[in-house]
Amino acid sequence: MAGGAVIENLSNRKLFVIFAGLLVIQIMFFLIGAWYSPSPSSYMEFEMITCRDETKGLSGKWIHRDNCQQIGELSEFTPSSFDLREIVFVAKMPHIRDGIELEYSPWFQFLLGVLHVDVEYSTHFKYVANAQLELEVRMGYREKKSAKNDWKELTTSNVTRTLYCSIPEDEKKDGGTYDCEMLDLFELGSSSYPFYLINIRIPIDQQACQYDPRSPNCQIGKLTGLRLIEIHQNGGFTLVWLWTKTFMTPVVAACLWWYYNRINQLARNPLLLERAILYLGLSLAILDFPIEWISLTTHFPILLLVSDLRQGLFYTVLFSFWLIFAGEHLIDDTTRNNINSYRFNLFFIITGSSALLVYDLVERGVQLYDPFYSVWSSPTGSQIAYCAIFISAISTVIYFGFLLFKIVRVWNTIKNKRSAQLYQTSENRRLKVEGVIYRFKFLMLFTLLCAAFTIIAYFMKQYGEAQLHGDEARDGFLTGSTSAFFTGAFGMCNIYVLLLLAMYAPSHKHYRGATQLIDENDDEIIDDPSNQHTESNAMTTFLKPSTD
């Protein structure tokens, strides 16, 4: 019969060596991001050229720089008819720099495009607040070995966005410029092709605008140009990130297999806490598995969706584990080791995760076949998004309130138990139980530290992605030097889970008495005759209510 968990039986010297080694590894994770990895994302800005297409798109031909009948000043252009679809805004991605045609690489992982609309103040063409901008967008791609202008169609879409612009009072004169917010344009879940071409038309029927000012694009004001900002993940960051995950995957898998064998060899069923740690390790193994290698050789458009689902699974299991970890050292025998005892607490985790899952499936799911789709582009989609975010935020606040409440109660329980019982026993027993308490407190503090870094990393990532879709796309958080933080947070999560797998695994030490739960010198530390066949760990036994 195993004598408790490993954390209870290791000597202080061995624990110190382990913790020192983990600290060195943690520092290495930070240094890898700081020294060897560039910023997570970079951007390219394109001033879209304005071309004339006499066929108004009916010919189906691609408009590019080589066949463009370029329009100098858009405000001075005289269309051949009332239909302005003959005006085409063109951007080829990426740039040509110093006569060399740059290429996109599969290492870039994703491509995201935001659009800036240049609107000039005009007393004749007036901008109406929150005007609806309708675009006809066509995206093509070209392989590396294809002819220069052999473009193939990737997708075509009709896009509607709300144009939010403002202008100071002193700029309200002809020639003044509106300050307009960035608009989401497209998001590709993989960078599968080296070259892309975008054709944008803004259908305006000038004659219809005279009869009905609310006709499509009649309220967007005097448009003078479009600018496209393309954002992608840096290949250098992808390289460091993938090799880090590739290195950690077999380590996590080996520790998980070792832990599973330890609890599987017990003469009893695994405890709830042991099962929770096992599921946490399994979710980490799924998160760490470097599936991104596939996208380097294969068209893999579902990469972003898969990454979001894996991350969501890990956070759901991690948040659930924190509740169980605190609760299993608190609640009494009638409810301990029973998942039903946590159904009220876990309800908020499941609710918040489900809300974000719905949002992600709608956003990422539709983008698999229409990269120009945005859940925020329609009133119904916006309502779904706002509801999902609101429900998730409320559930998160309530969850952390519960978690903090439980941790405080565990802390007070330890304090009260030690004052009431600990110093009534022998000196040898007192020292060893004090050791168990200090080790548990260290692990609890490490849990709080890991929770803080995990939550900060999650919200910083969400905030950074929101910046990529907004006005701070060029100077956002993810385009800054934040690689060290992300590699450090990744390392901390892995170290934390590996520490739990190692420290809470059943000890390989065997004793003559089943009642001896912590005993390195054949001295009984904590007696629990009522649990002779449960092999529960000493910390939970110590914190249980007295049966006297």
Coordinates of C-alpha atoms in Angstrom, one line a residue:
M1 CA 0.0 0.0 0.0
A2 CA 1.4 3.4 -1.0
G3 CA 2.2 5.8 1.8
G4 CA 0.5 9.0 0.7
A5 CA 1.5 11.3 -2.1
V6 CA 5.1 12.0 -3.3
I7 CA 5.0 15.5 -1.9
E8 CA 4.5 14.1 1.6
N9 CA 7.4 11.6 1.5
L10 CA 10.2 13.5 -0.3
S11 CA 12.9 14.8 1.9
N12 CA 13.4 18.6 2.1
R13 CA 16.7 18.3 0.3
K14 CA 15.1 16.5 -2.7
L15 CA 12.2 19.0 -2.8
F16 CA 14.7 21.9 -2.8
V17 CA 16.6 20.4 -5.7
I18 CA 13.4 19.9 -7.6
F19 CA 12.1 23.4 -7.0
A20 CA 15.5 24.9 -7.8
G21 CA 15.6 23.0 -11.1
L22 CA 12.1 24.1 -12.0
L23 CA 13.0 27.7 -11.3
V24 CA 16.0 27.4 -13.7
I25 CA 13.8 25.9 -16.4
Q26 CA 11.2 28.7 -15.9
I27 CA 13.9 31.3 -16.3
M28 CA 15.0 29.6 -19.5
F29 CA 11.5 29.8 -20.9
F30 CA 11.6 33.6 -20.4
L31 CA 15.1 33.9 -21.9
I32 CA 14.1 31.9 -25.0
G33 CA 11.4 34.4 -25.8
A34 CA 13.6 37.4 -24.9
W35 CA 16.7 36.4 -26.8
Y36 CA 15.7 34.1 -29.6
S37 CA 12.2 35.1 -30.6
P38 CA 11.0 38.2 -32.4
S39 CA 7.7 39.9 -31.6
P40 CA 4.7 37.6 -32.2
S41 CA 3.3 39.6 -35.1
S42 CA 4.2 42.0 -37.8
Y43 CA 2.3 44.1 -40.3
M44 CA 2.4 45.5 -43.8
E45 CA 0.5 48.5 -45.0
F46 CA -0.8 48.9 -48.5
E47 CA -2.1 52.0 -50.2
M48 CA -4.6 50.5 -52.5
I49 CA -4.3 51.7 -56.1
T50 CA -7.4 52.9 -57.8
C51 CA -8.1 51.4 -61.3
R52 CA -10.9 51.7 -63.9
D53 CA -12.7 48.6 -65.2
E54 CA -14.9 49.5 -68.1
T55 CA -16.6 46.1 -67.9
K56 CA -17.7 46.8 -64.3
G57 CA -16.6 43.3 -63.3
L58 CA -18.7 41.5 -65.8
S59 CA -15.7 40.1 -67.7
G60 CA -14.5 38.3 -64.6
K61 CA -10.9 39.3 -65.2
W62 CA -8.5 40.2 -62.4
I63 CA -7.4 43.8 -62.1
H64 CA -3.8 44.2 -61.1
R65 CA -1.0 46.7 -61.4
D66 CA 0.0 45.5 -64.9
N67 CA -3.4 45.9 -66.5
C68 CA -4.6 48.8 -64.3
Q69 CA -6.0 51.9 -65.9
Q70 CA -5.0 53.9 -62.9
I71 CA -7.1 56.8 -61.7
G72 CA -5.0 59.7 -60.4
E73 CA -7.3 61.7 -58.1
L74 CA -10.5 59.8 -57.3
S75 CA -12.4 63.1 -56.6
E76 CA -11.6 64.3 -60.1
F77 CA -12.6 61.0 -61.9
T78 CA -15.6 61.2 -64.1
P79 CA -17.4 57.8 -64.4
S80 CA -19.0 56.7 -67.6
S81 CA -22.3 56.0 -65.9
F82 CA -24.1 56.4 -62.6
D83 CA -22.8 52.9 -61.5
L84 CA -19.5 53.4 -59.8
R85 CA -18.6 49.7 -59.9
E86 CA -16.1 50.5 -62.6
I87 CA -13.8 51.8 -59.9
V88 CA -11.7 49.0 -58.5
F89 CA -9.3 49.3 -55.5
V90 CA -6.4 46.9 -55.9
A91 CA -3.7 45.5 -53.5
K92 CA -1.2 42.8 -54.2
M93 CA 0.2 41.2 -51.0
P94 CA 3.1 41.2 -50.0
H95 CA 5.1 44.2 -51.2
I96 CA 7.8 44.3 -53.8
R97 CA 10.8 45.7 -51.9
D98 CA 14.0 46.9 -53.6
G99 CA 12.9 45.2 -56.8
I100 CA 12.5 41.8 -55.0
E101 CA 9.1 40.2 -54.8
L102 CA 8.5 39.2 -51.2
E103 CA 6.6 36.0 -50.4
Y104 CA 4.3 34.9 -47.6
S105 CA 5.5 31.8 -45.8
P106 CA 3.5 29.0 -44.1
W107 CA 5.5 29.9 -41.0
F108 CA 3.3 33.1 -40.8
Q109 CA 0.4 30.8 -39.6
F110 CA -2.4 33.3 -40.2
L111 CA -3.1 36.5 -42.2
L112 CA -5.4 39.2 -41.0
G113 CA -6.5 42.3 -42.9
V114 CA -8.1 45.5 -41.6
L115 CA -9.2 48.3 -43.8
H116 CA -8.9 52.1 -43.3
V117 CA -11.3 54.2 -45.3
D118 CA -10.2 57.8 -46.1
V119 CA -13.2 60.1 -46.1
E120 CA -13.0 63.8 -46.9
Y121 CA -15.4 66.4 -45.6
S122 CA -17.8 67.6 -48.3
T123 CA -21.0 69.7 -48.2
H124 CA -22.3 67.9 -51.2
F125 CA -21.4 64.3 -50.3
K126 CA -22.2 64.2 -46.6
Y127 CA -21.2 61.5 -44.3
V128 CA -24.0 60.2 -42.0
A129 CA -23.0 58.8 -38.6
N130 CA -22.8 55.0 -38.5
A131 CA -23.2 54.7 -42.3
Q132 CA -23.3 51.2 -43.7
L133 CA -20.5 50.5 -46.1
E134 CA -21.1 47.7 -48.6
L135 CA -18.1 46.2 -50.4
E136 CA -17.8 43.6 -53.2
V137 CA -14.5 41.9 -52.4
R138 CA -12.6 39.3 -54.4
M139 CA -9.5 37.6 -53.2
G140 CA -7.1 35.6 -55.5
Y141 CA -3.9 33.7 -54.9
R142 CA -0.9 32.7 -57.0
E143 CA 1.5 29.8 -56.5
K144 CA 5.2 30.4 -56.6
K145 CA 5.7 28.5 -59.9
S146 CA 2.8 30.1 -61.6
A147 CA 3.0 32.9 -64.2
K148 CA 3.2 36.4 -62.9
N149 CA -0.4 37.3 -63.3
D150 CA -1.9 33.8 -63.2
W151 CA -4.4 34.5 -60.4
K152 CA -6.8 31.9 -59.1
E153 CA -9.9 32.8 -57.1
L154 CA -9.8 32.0 -53.4
T155 CA -13.1 33.6 -52.4
T156 CA -15.6 36.2 -53.4
S157 CA -17.9 37.9 -50.9
N158 CA -20.2 40.8 -50.4
V159 CA -19.2 42.6 -47.2
T160 CA -21.1 45.0 -45.0
R161 CA -19.4 47.1 -42.4
T162 CA -20.5 50.0 -40.2
L163 CA -18.4 53.1 -40.9
Y164 CA -17.6 55.0 -37.6
C165 CA -16.0 58.4 -38.4
S166 CA -15.6 61.7 -36.5
I167 CA -14.2 65.1 -37.3
P168 CA -13.3 68.1 -35.2
E169 CA -15.4 71.2 -35.6
D170 CA -12.6 73.2 -37.0
E171 CA -12.0 70.6 -39.8
K172 CA -15.6 70.8 -41.1
K173 CA -14.7 72.4 -44.3
D174 CA -14.0 71.2 -47.8
G175 CA -10.7 69.3 -47.7
G176 CA -11.0 68.4 -44.0
T177 CA -10.5 64.7 -43.2
Y178 CA -12.6 62.4 -41.1
D179 CA -10.9 60.1 -38.5
C180 CA -12.5 56.7 -39.2
E181 CA -12.1 53.5 -37.2
M182 CA -10.4 50.5 -38.8
L183 CA -12.7 47.9 -40.3
D184 CA -12.3 44.1 -40.2
L185 CA -11.8 42.9 -43.7
F186 CA -10.6 39.3 -43.7
E187 CA -8.9 36.6 -41.6
L188 CA -7.2 33.5 -43.0
G189 CA -6.5 30.6 -40.7
S190 CA -3.3 29.7 -42.5
S191 CA -0.8 31.2 -44.8
S192 CA -0.9 28.6 -47.6
Y193 CA 0.0 30.7 -50.6
P194 CA 3.0 33.0 -51.3
F195 CA 1.0 35.8 -53.1
Y196 CA -2.5 37.2 -52.8
L197 CA -4.5 39.8 -54.8
I198 CA -7.5 41.8 -53.6
N199 CA -10.0 43.6 -55.7
I200 CA -12.6 45.8 -53.9
R201 CA -15.5 47.5 -55.5
I202 CA -17.8 49.9 -53.7
P203 CA -21.2 49.8 -55.6
I204 CA -22.8 53.2 -55.6
D205 CA -25.7 54.1 -57.9
Q206 CA -25.6 57.9 -57.9
Q207 CA -29.0 58.1 -59.5
A208 CA -30.5 56.0 -56.8
C209 CA -28.9 58.1 -54.1
Q210 CA -30.7 61.2 -55.5
Y211 CA -34.1 59.5 -55.0
D212 CA -33.3 57.6 -51.8
P213 CA -30.3 58.8 -49.7
R214 CA -30.5 55.6 -47.7
S215 CA -29.6 53.4 -50.7
P216 CA -26.4 51.4 -50.4
N217 CA -23.2 53.5 -49.9
C218 CA -25.1 56.8 -50.3
Q219 CA -24.2 58.0 -46.8
I220 CA -20.5 57.2 -46.6
G221 CA -19.5 60.7 -47.7
K222 CA -16.7 61.6 -50.1
L223 CA -14.4 58.6 -50.2
T224 CA -10.9 59.4 -51.4
G225 CA -9.0 56.1 -50.9
L226 CA -8.6 52.8 -49.1
R227 CA -5.6 51.6 -47.1
L228 CA -5.1 47.9 -46.2
I229 CA -3.1 46.8 -43.1
E230 CA -2.2 43.1 -43.2
I231 CA -1.0 41.4 -40.0
H232 CA 0.7 38.0 -39.8
Q233 CA 2.5 36.0 -37.2
N234 CA 6.3 36.3 -37.4
G235 CA 8.0 33.2 -38.8
G236 CA 10.7 33.5 -36.2
F237 CA 8.2 33.4 -33.3
T238 CA 6.4 30.4 -34.9
L239 CA 9.7 28.6 -35.1
V240 CA 10.6 29.2 -31.4
W241 CA 7.0 28.4 -30.4
L242 CA 6.8 25.1 -32.3
W243 CA 10.1 23.8 -31.1
T244 CA 9.2 24.7 -27.5
K245 CA 5.9 22.8 -27.9
T246 CA 7.7 19.9 -29.7
F247 CA 10.2 19.6 -26.8
M248 CA 7.5 19.7 -24.1
T249 CA 5.1 17.3 -25.7
P250 CA 7.1 14.0 -25.0
V251 CA 8.0 15.3 -21.5
V252 CA 4.3 15.9 -20.6
A253 CA 3.3 12.6 -22.3
A254 CA 5.9 10.6 -20.3
C255 CA 4.9 12.2 -17.0
L256 CA 1.3 11.7 -17.7
W257 CA 1.9 8.0 -18.5
W258 CA 4.0 7.6 -15.3
Y259 CA 1.3 9.3 -13.2
Y260 CA -1.5 7.1 -14.8
N261 CA 0.5 3.9 -14.0
R262 CA 1.0 5.1 -10.4
I263 CA -2.7 5.6 -9.6
N264 CA -3.7 2.6 -11.7
Q265 CA -1.6 0.3 -9.4
L266 CA -3.5 1.4 -6.3
A267 CA -5.8 -1.1 -4.6
R268 CA -8.6 1.5 -4.7
N269 CA -10.3 3.7 -7.2
P270 CA -8.5 7.0 -7.9
L271 CA -9.7 9.9 -5.8
L272 CA -11.4 12.9 -7.3
L273 CA -8.3 15.1 -6.9
E274 CA -6.2 12.4 -8.6
R275 CA -8.6 12.1 -11.5
A276 CA -8.7 15.9 -11.8
I277 CA -4.9 16.1 -12.0
L278 CA -4.9 13.3 -14.7
Y279 CA -7.5 15.2 -16.8
L280 CA -5.5 18.4 -16.4
G281 CA -2.3 16.7 -17.6
L282 CA -4.3 15.2 -20.6
S283 CA -5.6 18.6 -21.6
L284 CA -2.1 20.1 -21.4
A285 CA -0.8 17.3 -23.6
I286 CA -3.5 18.1 -26.1
L287 CA -2.7 21.8 -25.9
D288 CA 1.1 21.2 -26.3
F289 CA 0.9 18.8 -29.2
P290 CA 2.5 20.7 -32.1
I291 CA -0.2 20.2 -34.7
E292 CA 1.0 23.4 -36.4
W293 CA 3.8 21.5 -38.1
I294 CA 1.1 20.1 -40.5
S295 CA 0.3 23.6 -41.7
L296 CA 3.9 24.1 -43.0
T297 CA 3.4 21.5 -45.7
T298 CA -0.4 21.2 -46.1
H299 CA -3.3 23.6 -46.6
F300 CA -4.8 23.7 -43.1
P301 CA -7.4 26.5 -42.9
I302 CA -8.9 25.2 -39.6
L303 CA -5.7 25.9 -37.7
L304 CA -7.0 28.9 -35.8
L305 CA -10.2 27.1 -34.9
V306 CA -8.4 24.0 -33.7
S307 CA -6.0 26.2 -31.6
D308 CA -8.9 28.1 -30.0
L309 CA -10.7 24.8 -29.1
R310 CA -7.6 23.3 -27.6
Q311 CA -6.9 26.4 -25.6
G312 CA -10.6 26.6 -24.4
L313 CA -10.4 22.9 -23.3
F314 CA -7.3 23.5 -21.3
Y315 CA -8.6 26.6 -19.5
T316 CA -11.9 24.9 -18.8
V317 CA -10.1 21.9 -17.2
L318 CA -7.6 24.2 -15.4
F319 CA -10.3 26.4 -13.8
S320 CA -12.3 23.3 -12.8
F321 CA -9.2 21.8 -11.2
W322 CA -8.5 24.9 -9.1
L323 CA -12.0 24.6 -7.5
I324 CA -11.5 20.9 -6.9
F325 CA -8.0 21.4 -5.5
A326 CA -9.2 23.9 -3.0
G327 CA -12.4 22.1 -2.2
E328 CA -10.8 18.7 -1.6
H329 CA -8.8 20.2 1.2
L330 CA -11.8 21.8 2.8
I331 CA -15.1 19.9 2.6
D332 CA -16.2 17.1 5.0
D333 CA -16.3 13.4 4.6
T334 CA -19.9 13.3 3.4
T335 CA -19.2 15.4 0.3
R336 CA -15.5 14.9 -0.2
N337 CA -14.3 13.0 -3.3
N338 CA -17.7 13.6 -5.1
I339 CA -17.9 15.6 -8.3
N340 CA -21.6 16.4 -7.5
S341 CA -20.4 18.5 -4.6
Y342 CA -19.0 21.0 -7.2
R343 CA -21.9 21.1 -9.7
F344 CA -22.9 24.6 -8.6
N345 CA -19.4 25.9 -8.9
L346 CA -18.6 24.2 -12.1
F347 CA -21.8 25.5 -13.6
F348 CA -20.3 28.9 -14.1
I349 CA -17.2 27.5 -15.7
I350 CA -19.3 25.4 -18.2
T351 CA -21.6 28.3 -18.9
G352 CA -18.7 30.7 -19.6
S353 CA -16.9 28.2 -21.7
S354 CA -20.0 27.3 -23.7
A355 CA -20.7 31.0 -24.4
L356 CA -17.2 31.5 -25.8
L357 CA -17.4 28.2 -27.7
V358 CA -20.6 29.4 -29.5
Y359 CA -18.9 32.7 -30.3
D360 CA -15.8 31.0 -31.6
L361 CA -17.7 28.5 -33.7
V362 CA -19.7 31.2 -35.3
E363 CA -16.7 33.5 -36.0
R364 CA -14.1 30.9 -36.9
G365 CA -16.5 28.4 -38.4
V366 CA -17.9 30.7 -41.0
Q367 CA -14.5 32.1 -41.8
L368 CA -13.4 28.7 -43.0
Y369 CA -15.3 29.2 -46.2
D370 CA -15.7 33.0 -46.1
P371 CA -12.6 34.8 -44.7
F372 CA -14.4 38.2 -45.0
Y373 CA -17.1 37.2 -42.6
S374 CA -17.3 38.9 -39.2
V375 CA -19.8 38.1 -36.5
W376 CA -19.9 41.9 -35.8
S377 CA -21.0 42.8 -39.3
S378 CA -24.7 42.1 -38.8
P379 CA -27.2 43.1 -36.0
T380 CA -27.9 39.4 -35.2
G381 CA -24.3 38.5 -35.1
S382 CA -23.4 41.4 -32.9
Q383 CA -26.1 40.4 -30.4
I384 CA -24.8 36.9 -30.3
A385 CA -21.3 38.1 -29.7
Y386 CA -22.3 40.6 -27.0
C387 CA -24.4 38.0 -25.2
A388 CA -21.5 35.4 -25.4
I389 CA -19.0 37.9 -24.0
F390 CA -21.4 39.2 -21.3
I391 CA -22.3 35.7 -20.1
S392 CA -18.7 34.7 -20.1
A393 CA -17.6 37.8 -18.2
I394 CA -20.3 37.4 -15.5
S395 CA -19.5 33.7 -15.1
T396 CA -15.8 34.5 -14.8
V397 CA -16.3 37.1 -12.1
I398 CA -18.6 34.7 -10.0
Y399 CA -16.1 31.9 -10.5
F400 CA -13.2 33.8 -9.2
G401 CA -15.3 35.0 -6.3
F402 CA -16.0 31.3 -5.4
L403 CA -12.3 30.4 -5.8
L404 CA -11.0 33.2 -3.6
F405 CA -13.7 32.3 -1.0
K406 CA -12.6 28.6 -1.0
I407 CA -8.9 29.5 -0.8
V408 CA -9.4 31.8 2.2
R409 CA -11.4 29.1 4.0
V410 CA -8.7 26.5 3.3
W411 CA -6.1 28.9 4.7
N412 CA -8.2 29.5 7.9
T413 CA -8.9 25.8 8.3
I414 CA -5.1 25.1 8.3
K415 CA -4.6 27.8 10.8
N416 CA -7.3 26.7 13.2
K417 CA -6.4 23.0 12.9
R418 CA -2.8 23.7 13.7
S419 CA -3.6 25.8 16.7
A420 CA -6.2 23.3 18.1
Q421 CA -4.4 20.0 17.5
L422 CA -0.9 20.2 16.2
Y423 CA 1.0 21.2 19.3
Q424 CA -0.8 18.7 21.5
T425 CA 1.2 15.9 19.9
S426 CA 4.8 14.7 20.0
E427 CA 7.7 16.8 18.8
N428 CA 8.6 14.3 16.0
R429 CA 5.0 14.2 14.7
R430 CA 4.6 18.0 15.0
L431 CA 7.7 18.7 12.8
K432 CA 6.6 16.3 10.1
V433 CA 3.1 17.6 9.9
E434 CA 4.4 21.1 9.9
G435 CA 6.5 20.0 6.8
V436 CA 3.3 18.8 5.1
I437 CA 1.5 22.0 5.8
Y438 CA 4.4 24.2 4.5
R439 CA 4.6 22.1 1.4
F440 CA 0.9 22.4 0.8
K441 CA 1.1 26.2 1.4
F442 CA 3.9 26.5 -1.1
L443 CA 1.9 24.5 -3.7
M444 CA -1.2 26.7 -3.0
L445 CA 0.9 29.9 -3.5
F446 CA 2.4 28.5 -6.7
T447 CA -1.2 27.7 -7.8
L448 CA -2.2 31.4 -7.2
L449 CA 0.9 32.6 -9.0
C450 CA 0.2 30.3 -12.0
A451 CA -3.4 31.4 -11.9
A452 CA -2.4 35.0 -12.1
F453 CA 0.0 34.5 -15.0
T454 CA -2.5 32.3 -16.8
I455 CA -5.3 34.8 -16.5
I456 CA -3.0 37.7 -17.4
A457 CA -1.7 35.9 -20.4
Y458 CA -5.2 35.0 -21.6
F459 CA -6.5 38.5 -21.3
M460 CA -3.4 40.0 -22.8
K461 CA -3.8 37.7 -25.8
Q462 CA -7.4 38.6 -26.2
Y463 CA -6.6 42.3 -25.8
G464 CA -3.8 42.0 -28.3
E465 CA -6.1 40.3 -30.8
A466 CA -8.7 43.0 -30.3
Q467 CA -6.0 45.6 -31.1
L468 CA -5.2 43.8 -34.3
H469 CA -8.8 44.3 -35.4
G470 CA -8.8 48.0 -34.3
D471 CA -7.1 51.3 -34.7
E472 CA -4.0 50.1 -32.8
A473 CA -3.2 47.3 -35.3
R474 CA 0.2 48.8 -36.2
D475 CA 1.4 49.4 -32.6
G476 CA -0.7 46.8 -30.7
F477 CA 0.4 44.5 -28.0
L478 CA 1.1 41.5 -30.2
T479 CA 3.2 43.5 -32.6
G480 CA 5.4 44.6 -29.7
S481 CA 8.2 42.8 -27.8
T482 CA 6.0 40.4 -25.8
S483 CA 7.5 37.0 -26.8
A484 CA 9.2 36.5 -23.5
F485 CA 6.0 36.9 -21.6
F486 CA 4.2 34.3 -23.8
T487 CA 7.0 31.8 -23.7
G488 CA 7.3 32.4 -19.9
A489 CA 3.6 31.9 -19.3
F490 CA 3.7 28.7 -21.5
G491 CA 6.6 27.4 -19.5
M492 CA 4.9 28.2 -16.1
C493 CA 1.7 26.3 -17.1
N494 CA 3.7 23.3 -18.1
I495 CA 5.9 23.4 -15.0
Y496 CA 2.8 23.8 -12.8
V497 CA 1.0 20.8 -14.3
L498 CA 4.2 18.6 -14.3
L499 CA 4.8 19.5 -10.6
L500 CA 1.2 18.4 -9.8
L501 CA 1.7 15.1 -11.6
A502 CA 4.9 14.5 -9.8
M503 CA 4.0 15.7 -6.3
Y504 CA 0.5 14.3 -6.1
A505 CA 1.3 10.9 -7.6
P506 CA 1.0 8.0 -5.0
S507 CA 4.3 7.4 -3.4
H508 CA 6.2 4.3 -4.2
K509 CA 7.2 3.8 -0.6
H510 CA 5.4 1.0 1.4
Y511 CA 4.9 0.7 5.1
R512 CA 4.1 -2.0 7.6
G513 CA 0.9 -0.2 8.7
A514 CA -1.9 1.0 6.5
T515 CA -2.6 3.7 9.0
Q516 CA 0.8 5.4 8.6
L517 CA 0.1 8.1 6.0
I518 CA 3.4 10.0 6.3
D519 CA 6.3 8.0 7.7
E520 CA 9.9 8.2 6.6
N521 CA 11.2 6.9 9.9
D522 CA 8.6 4.4 10.8
D523 CA 6.9 7.0 13.1
E524 CA 3.2 7.4 12.9
I525 CA 2.3 10.9 11.9
I526 CA -1.4 11.1 11.3
D527 CA -3.7 8.3 12.4
D528 CA -7.0 7.8 10.6
P529 CA -8.5 4.4 11.5
S530 CA -11.7 5.2 9.6
N531 CA -9.7 5.5 6.4
Q532 CA -7.4 2.5 6.5
H533 CA -8.3 1.5 3.0
T534 CA -8.7 4.9 1.3
E535 CA -5.0 5.8 1.1
S536 CA -6.0 9.5 1.2
N537 CA -3.2 12.0 1.4
A538 CA -2.1 13.5 4.7
M539 CA -3.1 17.0 4.0
T540 CA -6.7 16.2 3.3
T541 CA -6.8 13.9 6.3
F542 CA -5.4 16.6 8.6
L543 CA -8.0 19.1 7.4
K544 CA -11.0 16.8 7.8
P545 CA -13.4 17.6 10.6
S546 CA -12.8 15.7 13.8
T547 CA -14.9 12.7 14.4
D548 CA -14.6 12.8 18.2

